[in-house]
Amino acid sequence: VPSWLASTGIVVDGGWTTGLAATVTSLLCVVSADVGAYTFGRLFGSTPLSPVSPKKTVEGAYGGMISAVLCAVGVRAALGAPVHLWASICVGLICFVGGIIGDLIESTLKREVNIKDSGDVLPGHGGLLDRFDSYIFTGALCYFFWYWYTWLSKGAFTLSALLPPGTAVLFPYVT
């Protein structure tokens, strides 16, 4: 853990808690995915993603996915998270998928009641719910990924335990 992070007091015993890793990563990845999706969608978007949310495009979704993955990898590097690169890539993908599901579900709810915005607390942002819809699923998904990743990395369970007896030789990279 970098010394600047340890000095904040939010890191317990010099290491990450599952909740801290999930919260920081999911918040930053959702923001990154939103910015990436908006930017790519505005620049390259032409294919509608869903009739529920007509301004969202497939190209924007790809931009959001790339941005979320790059953000997760960047968070890993910047905060010195002791995780594998593949785990950071998975977290970025999980944050992107959870964010887009939350966003589309919120858009569906708005369409069901025939409203454009879920409120006017944040003018130009579609309402307060529009700012938080991506976090509804992302936080839980990210937390459970980190929980299982941490559990597996401590050796509490190995993937080789899933293999039938005597077949481990066929899968030398599964530990």
mmCIF file with all atom_site columns, N, CA, C and O in Angstrom, residues 21-22 25-26 29 68-69 72 83 85-97 138 141-142 145-146 149:
data_model
loop_
_atom_site.group_PDB
_atom_site.id
_atom_site.type_symbol
_atom_site.label_atom_id
_atom_site.label_alt_id
_atom_site.label_comp_id
_atom_site.label_asym_id
_atom_site.label_entity_id
_atom_site.label_seq_id
_atom_site.pdbx_PDB_ins_code
_atom_site.Cartn_x
_atom_site.Cartn_y
_atom_site.Cartn_z
_atom_site.occupancy
_atom_site.B_iso_or_equiv
_atom_site.pdbx_formal_charge
_atom_site.auth_seq_id
_atom_site.auth_comp_id
_atom_site.auth_asym_id
_atom_site.auth_atom_id
_atom_site.pdbx_PDB_model_num
ATOM 1   N N  . ALA A 1 21  ? -11.773 -1.693  -1.298  1.00 0.00 ? 21  ALA A N  1
ATOM 2   C CA . ALA A 1 21  ? -11.435 -2.004  -2.691  1.00 0.00 ? 21  ALA A CA 1
ATOM 3   C C  . ALA A 1 21  ? -12.670 -1.928  -3.576  1.00 0.00 ? 21  ALA A C  1
ATOM 4   O O  . ALA A 1 21  ? -12.637 -1.347  -4.665  1.00 0.00 ? 21  ALA A O  1
ATOM 5   N N  . ALA A 1 22  ? -13.767 -2.500  -3.107  1.00 0.00 ? 22  ALA A N  1
ATOM 6   C CA . ALA A 1 22  ? -14.998 -2.498  -3.907  1.00 0.00 ? 22  ALA A CA 1
ATOM 7   C C  . ALA A 1 22  ? -15.547 -1.095  -4.090  1.00 0.00 ? 22  ALA A C  1
ATOM 8   O O  . ALA A 1 22  ? -15.959 -0.719  -5.186  1.00 0.00 ? 22  ALA A O  1
ATOM 9   N N  . THR A 1 25  ? -12.995 1.294   -6.251  1.00 0.00 ? 25  THR A N  1
ATOM 10  C CA . THR A 1 25  ? -12.928 0.840   -7.638  1.00 0.00 ? 25  THR A CA 1
ATOM 11  C C  . THR A 1 25  ? -14.252 1.034   -8.353  1.00 0.00 ? 25  THR A C  1
ATOM 12  O O  . THR A 1 25  ? -14.275 1.530   -9.478  1.00 0.00 ? 25  THR A O  1
ATOM 13  N N  . SER A 1 26  ? -15.355 0.658   -7.717  1.00 0.00 ? 26  SER A N  1
ATOM 14  C CA . SER A 1 26  ? -16.642 0.776   -8.410  1.00 0.00 ? 26  SER A CA 1
ATOM 15  C C  . SER A 1 26  ? -17.022 2.228   -8.660  1.00 0.00 ? 26  SER A C  1
ATOM 16  O O  . SER A 1 26  ? -17.508 2.568   -9.737  1.00 0.00 ? 26  SER A O  1
ATOM 17  N N  . CYS A 1 29  ? -14.740 3.505   -11.504 1.00 0.00 ? 29  CYS A N  1
ATOM 18  C CA . CYS A 1 29  ? -15.030 2.838   -12.776 1.00 0.00 ? 29  CYS A CA 1
ATOM 19  C C  . CYS A 1 29  ? -16.371 3.282   -13.360 1.00 0.00 ? 29  CYS A C  1
ATOM 20  O O  . CYS A 1 29  ? -16.499 3.423   -14.580 1.00 0.00 ? 29  CYS A O  1
ATOM 21  N N  . ALA A 1 68  ? -13.912 1.834   -18.416 1.00 0.00 ? 68  ALA A N  1
ATOM 22  C CA . ALA A 1 68  ? -14.027 1.185   -17.104 1.00 0.00 ? 68  ALA A CA 1
ATOM 23  C C  . ALA A 1 68  ? -12.872 0.217   -16.865 1.00 0.00 ? 68  ALA A C  1
ATOM 24  O O  . ALA A 1 68  ? -12.309 0.169   -15.765 1.00 0.00 ? 68  ALA A O  1
ATOM 25  N N  . VAL A 1 69  ? -12.499 -0.541  -17.885 1.00 0.00 ? 69  VAL A N  1
ATOM 26  C CA . VAL A 1 69  ? -11.387 -1.488  -17.738 1.00 0.00 ? 69  VAL A CA 1
ATOM 27  C C  . VAL A 1 69  ? -10.076 -0.736  -17.508 1.00 0.00 ? 69  VAL A C  1
ATOM 28  O O  . VAL A 1 69  ? -9.293  -1.084  -16.611 1.00 0.00 ? 69  VAL A O  1
ATOM 29  N N  . ALA A 1 72  ? -10.043 0.572   -13.937 1.00 0.00 ? 72  ALA A N  1
ATOM 30  C CA . ALA A 1 72  ? -9.775  -0.469  -12.938 1.00 0.00 ? 72  ALA A CA 1
ATOM 31  C C  . ALA A 1 72  ? -8.294  -0.843  -12.903 1.00 0.00 ? 72  ALA A C  1
ATOM 32  O O  . ALA A 1 72  ? -7.710  -1.011  -11.831 1.00 0.00 ? 72  ALA A O  1
ATOM 33  N N  . VAL A 1 83  ? -3.415  -7.224  -6.444  1.00 0.00 ? 83  VAL A N  1
ATOM 34  C CA . VAL A 1 83  ? -4.270  -8.128  -7.213  1.00 0.00 ? 83  VAL A CA 1
ATOM 35  C C  . VAL A 1 83  ? -3.657  -8.362  -8.589  1.00 0.00 ? 83  VAL A C  1
ATOM 36  O O  . VAL A 1 83  ? -2.841  -7.584  -9.062  1.00 0.00 ? 83  VAL A O  1
ATOM 37  N N  . LEU A 1 85  ? -3.572  -8.633  -12.689 1.00 0.00 ? 85  LEU A N  1
ATOM 38  C CA . LEU A 1 85  ? -4.084  -7.787  -13.758 1.00 0.00 ? 85  LEU A CA 1
ATOM 39  C C  . LEU A 1 85  ? -5.437  -8.291  -14.247 1.00 0.00 ? 85  LEU A C  1
ATOM 40  O O  . LEU A 1 85  ? -6.361  -7.514  -14.476 1.00 0.00 ? 85  LEU A O  1
ATOM 41  N N  . TRP A 1 86  ? -5.585  -9.612  -14.374 1.00 0.00 ? 86  TRP A N  1
ATOM 42  C CA . TRP A 1 86  ? -6.860  -10.166 -14.863 1.00 0.00 ? 86  TRP A CA 1
ATOM 43  C C  . TRP A 1 86  ? -8.001  -9.815  -13.919 1.00 0.00 ? 86  TRP A C  1
ATOM 44  O O  . TRP A 1 86  ? -9.130  -9.616  -14.355 1.00 0.00 ? 86  TRP A O  1
ATOM 45  N N  . ALA A 1 87  ? -7.704  -9.727  -12.628 1.00 0.00 ? 87  ALA A N  1
ATOM 46  C CA . ALA A 1 87  ? -8.754  -9.380  -11.662 1.00 0.00 ? 87  ALA A CA 1
ATOM 47  C C  . ALA A 1 87  ? -9.203  -7.937  -11.867 1.00 0.00 ? 87  ALA A C  1
ATOM 48  O O  . ALA A 1 87  ? -10.401 -7.635  -11.797 1.00 0.00 ? 87  ALA A O  1
ATOM 49  N N  . SER A 1 88  ? -8.271  -7.057  -12.156 1.00 0.00 ? 88  SER A N  1
ATOM 50  C CA . SER A 1 88  ? -8.635  -5.663  -12.417 1.00 0.00 ? 88  SER A CA 1
ATOM 51  C C  . SER A 1 88  ? -9.450  -5.544  -13.693 1.00 0.00 ? 88  SER A C  1
ATOM 52  O O  . SER A 1 88  ? -10.406 -4.769  -13.755 1.00 0.00 ? 88  SER A O  1
ATOM 53  N N  . ILE A 1 89  ? -9.088  -6.299  -14.706 1.00 0.00 ? 89  ILE A N  1
ATOM 54  C CA . ILE A 1 89  ? -9.853  -6.290  -15.953 1.00 0.00 ? 89  ILE A CA 1
ATOM 55  C C  . ILE A 1 89  ? -11.274 -6.792  -15.691 1.00 0.00 ? 89  ILE A C  1
ATOM 56  O O  . ILE A 1 89  ? -12.250 -6.206  -16.167 1.00 0.00 ? 89  ILE A O  1
ATOM 57  N N  . CYS A 1 90  ? -11.392 -7.854  -14.908 1.00 0.00 ? 90  CYS A N  1
ATOM 58  C CA . CYS A 1 90  ? -12.726 -8.381  -14.561 1.00 0.00 ? 90  CYS A CA 1
ATOM 59  C C  . CYS A 1 90  ? -13.544 -7.345  -13.806 1.00 0.00 ? 90  CYS A C  1
ATOM 60  O O  . CYS A 1 90  ? -14.739 -7.185  -14.077 1.00 0.00 ? 90  CYS A O  1
ATOM 61  N N  . VAL A 1 91  ? -12.924 -6.639  -12.879 1.00 0.00 ? 91  VAL A N  1
ATOM 62  C CA . VAL A 1 91  ? -13.644 -5.617  -12.115 1.00 0.00 ? 91  VAL A CA 1
ATOM 63  C C  . VAL A 1 91  ? -14.128 -4.509  -13.040 1.00 0.00 ? 91  VAL A C  1
ATOM 64  O O  . VAL A 1 91  ? -15.263 -4.036  -12.916 1.00 0.00 ? 91  VAL A O  1
ATOM 65  N N  . GLY A 1 92  ? -13.288 -4.090  -13.970 1.00 0.00 ? 92  GLY A N  1
ATOM 66  C CA . GLY A 1 92  ? -13.711 -3.071  -14.934 1.00 0.00 ? 92  GLY A CA 1
ATOM 67  C C  . GLY A 1 92  ? -14.908 -3.533  -15.740 1.00 0.00 ? 92  GLY A C  1
ATOM 68  O O  . GLY A 1 92  ? -15.869 -2.781  -15.940 1.00 0.00 ? 92  GLY A O  1
ATOM 69  N N  . LEU A 1 93  ? -14.879 -4.788  -16.186 1.00 0.00 ? 93  LEU A N  1
ATOM 70  C CA . LEU A 1 93  ? -16.010 -5.338  -16.948 1.00 0.00 ? 93  LEU A CA 1
ATOM 71  C C  . LEU A 1 93  ? -17.259 -5.457  -16.082 1.00 0.00 ? 93  LEU A C  1
ATOM 72  O O  . LEU A 1 93  ? -18.372 -5.152  -16.523 1.00 0.00 ? 93  LEU A O  1
ATOM 73  N N  . ILE A 1 94  ? -17.076 -5.891  -14.847 1.00 0.00 ? 94  ILE A N  1
ATOM 74  C CA . ILE A 1 94  ? -18.210 -6.017  -13.922 1.00 0.00 ? 94  ILE A CA 1
ATOM 75  C C  . ILE A 1 94  ? -18.839 -4.647  -13.665 1.00 0.00 ? 94  ILE A C  1
ATOM 76  O O  . ILE A 1 94  ? -20.065 -4.497  -13.677 1.00 0.00 ? 94  ILE A O  1
ATOM 77  N N  . CYS A 1 95  ? -17.998 -3.643  -13.455 1.00 0.00 ? 95  CYS A N  1
ATOM 78  C CA . CYS A 1 95  ? -18.516 -2.287  -13.216 1.00 0.00 ? 95  CYS A CA 1
ATOM 79  C C  . CYS A 1 95  ? -19.251 -1.761  -14.437 1.00 0.00 ? 95  CYS A C  1
ATOM 80  O O  . CYS A 1 95  ? -20.302 -1.130  -14.317 1.00 0.00 ? 95  CYS A O  1
ATOM 81  N N  . PHE A 1 96  ? -18.726 -2.029  -15.610 1.00 0.00 ? 96  PHE A N  1
ATOM 82  C CA . PHE A 1 96  ? -19.387 -1.588  -16.834 1.00 0.00 ? 96  PHE A CA 1
ATOM 83  C C  . PHE A 1 96  ? -20.741 -2.271  -16.982 1.00 0.00 ? 96  PHE A C  1
ATOM 84  O O  . PHE A 1 96  ? -21.761 -1.614  -17.209 1.00 0.00 ? 96  PHE A O  1
ATOM 85  N N  . VAL A 1 97  ? -20.778 -3.592  -16.845 1.00 0.00 ? 97  VAL A N  1
ATOM 86  C CA . VAL A 1 97  ? -22.034 -4.340  -17.014 1.00 0.00 ? 97  VAL A CA 1
ATOM 87  C C  . VAL A 1 97  ? -23.048 -3.932  -15.950 1.00 0.00 ? 97  VAL A C  1
ATOM 88  O O  . VAL A 1 97  ? -24.212 -3.672  -16.259 1.00 0.00 ? 97  VAL A O  1
ATOM 89  N N  . THR A 1 138 ? -23.629 -2.065  -9.401  1.00 0.00 ? 138 THR A N  1
ATOM 90  C CA . THR A 1 138 ? -22.174 -2.133  -9.466  1.00 0.00 ? 138 THR A CA 1
ATOM 91  C C  . THR A 1 138 ? -21.538 -2.373  -8.105  1.00 0.00 ? 138 THR A C  1
ATOM 92  O O  . THR A 1 138 ? -20.629 -3.184  -7.990  1.00 0.00 ? 138 THR A O  1
ATOM 93  N N  . LEU A 1 141 ? -22.045 -6.059  -7.072  1.00 0.00 ? 141 LEU A N  1
ATOM 94  C CA . LEU A 1 141 ? -21.287 -6.963  -7.931  1.00 0.00 ? 141 LEU A CA 1
ATOM 95  C C  . LEU A 1 141 ? -19.786 -6.868  -7.659  1.00 0.00 ? 141 LEU A C  1
ATOM 96  O O  . LEU A 1 141 ? -19.089 -7.878  -7.566  1.00 0.00 ? 141 LEU A O  1
ATOM 97  N N  . CYS A 1 142 ? -19.302 -5.656  -7.514  1.00 0.00 ? 142 CYS A N  1
ATOM 98  C CA . CYS A 1 142 ? -17.879 -5.444  -7.260  1.00 0.00 ? 142 CYS A CA 1
ATOM 99  C C  . CYS A 1 142 ? -17.482 -5.999  -5.895  1.00 0.00 ? 142 CYS A C  1
ATOM 100 O O  . CYS A 1 142 ? -16.451 -6.653  -5.762  1.00 0.00 ? 142 CYS A O  1
ATOM 101 N N  . PHE A 1 145 ? -17.295 -9.770  -6.115  1.00 0.00 ? 145 PHE A N  1
ATOM 102 C CA . PHE A 1 145 ? -16.108 -10.198 -6.854  1.00 0.00 ? 145 PHE A CA 1
ATOM 103 C C  . PHE A 1 145 ? -14.884 -10.129 -5.956  1.00 0.00 ? 145 PHE A C  1
ATOM 104 O O  . PHE A 1 145 ? -14.114 -11.077 -5.872  1.00 0.00 ? 145 PHE A O  1
ATOM 105 N N  . TRP A 1 146 ? -14.705 -8.974  -5.280  1.00 0.00 ? 146 TRP A N  1
ATOM 106 C CA . TRP A 1 146 ? -13.537 -8.841  -4.404  1.00 0.00 ? 146 TRP A CA 1
ATOM 107 C C  . TRP A 1 146 ? -13.580 -9.851  -3.264  1.00 0.00 ? 146 TRP A C  1
ATOM 108 O O  . TRP A 1 146 ? -12.556 -10.391 -2.868  1.00 0.00 ? 146 TRP A O  1
ATOM 109 N N  . TYR A 1 149 ? -12.577 -13.176 -4.799  1.00 0.00 ? 149 TYR A N  1
ATOM 110 C CA . TYR A 1 149 ? -11.180 -13.101 -5.215  1.00 0.00 ? 149 TYR A CA 1
ATOM 111 C C  . TYR A 1 149 ? -10.265 -13.206 -4.003  1.00 0.00 ? 149 TYR A C  1
ATOM 112 O O  . TYR A 1 149 ? -9.291  -13.955 -4.004  1.00 0.00 ? 149 TYR A O  1
#
